[in-house]
Amino acid sequence: MEIDGRTIHSEEEILTALQEEFDGKVEFVVMDNGKDFIQTSGGMLEYHSGEKHFYVDAEFVEQEKIKAAFISYFRGDGEYLRDFEWKEEIYESLWTRIKKLFG
C-alpha cells in the first residue's frame, strides 16, 4: 500500500500524511493498493475502482471521517464503502460528446 508514491506500514503514517493535507502543506493525498485508490483534497473524498470513479457528494467531508475512511481502506475492511453515500462520476469520452453535438 502506498500514499503519494511512498510505501506505508502503519496507520500513524496515514494520519501524518492526511494532517499535511489538512494543514495545507500538500494539495492532496492519494492512497493506492495497486488496483484502485482513495484520495482527498480540500475536504473532498473520492474512490477509484478500475475504470469507475466515485465521490462523496458533500461540500465538505469532516477530517475525522476522512481519517476513518483512509484507515478503513488501509485495513481492507470495506467500512469506507458503507460509511458514505458514494456517487459514481460518469465520464463521457470526447468522441461521445462530439457525436452528441454534431449528431
CSV table of C-alpha atoms in Angstrom, one decimal:
chain,number,residue,atom,x,y,z
A,1,MET,CA,0.0,0.0,0.0
A,2,GLU,CA,1.3,3.5,-0.9
A,3,ILE,CA,0.5,7.1,-0.1
A,4,ASP,CA,1.7,9.6,-2.7
A,5,GLY,CA,4.2,7.0,-4.0
A,6,ARG,CA,5.7,6.1,-0.6
A,7,THR,CA,5.2,2.6,0.9
A,8,ILE,CA,3.3,2.9,4.2
A,9,HIS,CA,3.4,0.4,7.0
A,10,SER,CA,1.2,1.9,9.7
A,11,GLU,CA,-2.0,3.8,10.4
A,12,GLU,CA,0.2,6.5,12.0
A,13,GLU,CA,1.9,7.2,8.7
A,14,ILE,CA,-1.5,7.6,7.1
A,15,LEU,CA,-2.6,10.1,9.7
A,16,THR,CA,0.6,12.1,9.3
A,17,ALA,CA,0.1,12.3,5.5
A,18,LEU,CA,-3.5,13.4,6.0
A,19,GLN,CA,-2.6,16.0,8.5
A,20,GLU,CA,-0.2,17.5,6.0
A,21,GLU,CA,-3.1,17.9,3.6
A,22,PHE,CA,-5.4,19.3,6.3
A,23,ASP,CA,-2.7,21.8,7.2
A,24,GLY,CA,-2.3,22.9,3.6
A,25,LYS,CA,1.3,21.6,3.3
A,26,VAL,CA,0.3,19.4,0.3
A,27,GLU,CA,-2.6,19.7,-2.1
A,28,PHE,CA,-4.0,16.2,-1.9
A,29,VAL,CA,-3.3,12.7,-0.5
A,30,VAL,CA,-3.7,9.5,-2.6
A,31,MET,CA,-3.6,6.0,-1.1
A,32,ASP,CA,-3.1,3.2,-3.7
A,33,ASN,CA,-3.3,-0.5,-3.2
A,34,GLY,CA,-2.1,-1.4,-6.7
A,35,LYS,CA,-5.6,-1.9,-8.1
A,36,ASP,CA,-7.6,1.1,-7.0
A,37,PHE,CA,-7.2,4.2,-4.8
A,38,ILE,CA,-8.8,6.6,-2.4
A,39,GLN,CA,-8.0,10.3,-2.4
A,40,THR,CA,-8.8,13.6,-0.6
A,41,SER,CA,-8.2,17.2,-1.3
A,42,GLY,CA,-9.8,20.2,0.4
A,43,GLY,CA,-12.4,18.3,2.2
A,44,MET,CA,-13.4,16.2,-0.8
A,45,LEU,CA,-13.3,12.4,-0.8
A,46,GLU,CA,-13.0,10.2,-3.8
A,47,TYR,CA,-12.6,6.5,-4.6
A,48,HIS,CA,-11.4,4.9,-7.8
A,49,SER,CA,-12.0,1.3,-8.7
A,50,GLY,CA,-10.8,0.2,-12.1
A,51,GLU,CA,-12.4,2.5,-14.6
A,52,LYS,CA,-15.1,3.7,-12.2
A,53,HIS,CA,-14.8,6.9,-10.2
A,54,PHE,CA,-16.9,7.6,-7.1
A,55,TYR,CA,-17.1,10.7,-4.9
A,56,VAL,CA,-18.9,11.8,-1.7
A,57,ASP,CA,-21.5,14.4,-2.7
A,58,ALA,CA,-20.9,16.9,0.0
A,59,GLU,CA,-19.4,20.3,0.1
A,60,PHE,CA,-17.0,19.3,2.8
A,61,VAL,CA,-16.3,15.9,4.5
A,62,GLU,CA,-15.1,16.2,8.1
A,63,GLN,CA,-11.5,15.4,8.8
A,64,GLU,CA,-12.3,12.7,11.3
A,65,LYS,CA,-14.4,10.9,8.6
A,66,ILE,CA,-11.7,11.2,6.0
A,67,LYS,CA,-9.2,9.7,8.5
A,68,ALA,CA,-11.6,6.9,9.2
A,69,ALA,CA,-12.1,6.2,5.5
A,70,PHE,CA,-8.3,6.1,4.8
A,71,ILE,CA,-7.7,3.8,7.8
A,72,SER,CA,-10.6,1.5,6.7
A,73,TYR,CA,-9.1,1.4,3.2
A,74,PHE,CA,-5.7,0.5,4.7
A,75,ARG,CA,-7.2,-2.3,6.8
A,76,GLY,CA,-9.2,-3.6,3.8
A,77,ASP,CA,-12.4,-3.9,5.9
A,78,GLY,CA,-14.7,-2.1,3.5
A,79,GLU,CA,-16.2,0.2,6.1
A,80,TYR,CA,-15.3,3.2,4.0
A,81,LEU,CA,-17.7,1.9,1.3
A,82,ARG,CA,-20.5,1.6,3.8
A,83,ASP,CA,-19.9,4.9,5.8
A,84,PHE,CA,-20.7,7.2,2.9
A,85,GLU,CA,-23.2,7.5,0.1
A,86,TRP,CA,-20.9,7.3,-2.9
A,87,LYS,CA,-22.0,8.7,-6.2
A,88,GLU,CA,-20.5,7.5,-9.5
A,89,GLU,CA,-18.9,10.1,-11.7
A,90,ILE,CA,-19.8,9.3,-15.3
A,91,TYR,CA,-17.2,10.5,-17.8
A,92,GLU,CA,-18.2,10.8,-21.4
A,93,SER,CA,-15.5,10.3,-23.9
A,94,LEU,CA,-14.6,13.2,-26.2
A,95,TRP,CA,-15.9,11.2,-29.2
A,96,THR,CA,-19.3,10.7,-27.4
A,97,ARG,CA,-19.6,14.4,-26.8
A,98,ILE,CA,-18.7,15.3,-30.4
A,99,LYS,CA,-21.4,12.9,-31.7
A,100,LYS,CA,-24.0,14.5,-29.4
A,101,LEU,CA,-23.1,18.0,-30.6
A,102,PHE,CA,-23.0,17.1,-34.3
A,103,GLY,CA,-25.2,14.0,-34.3
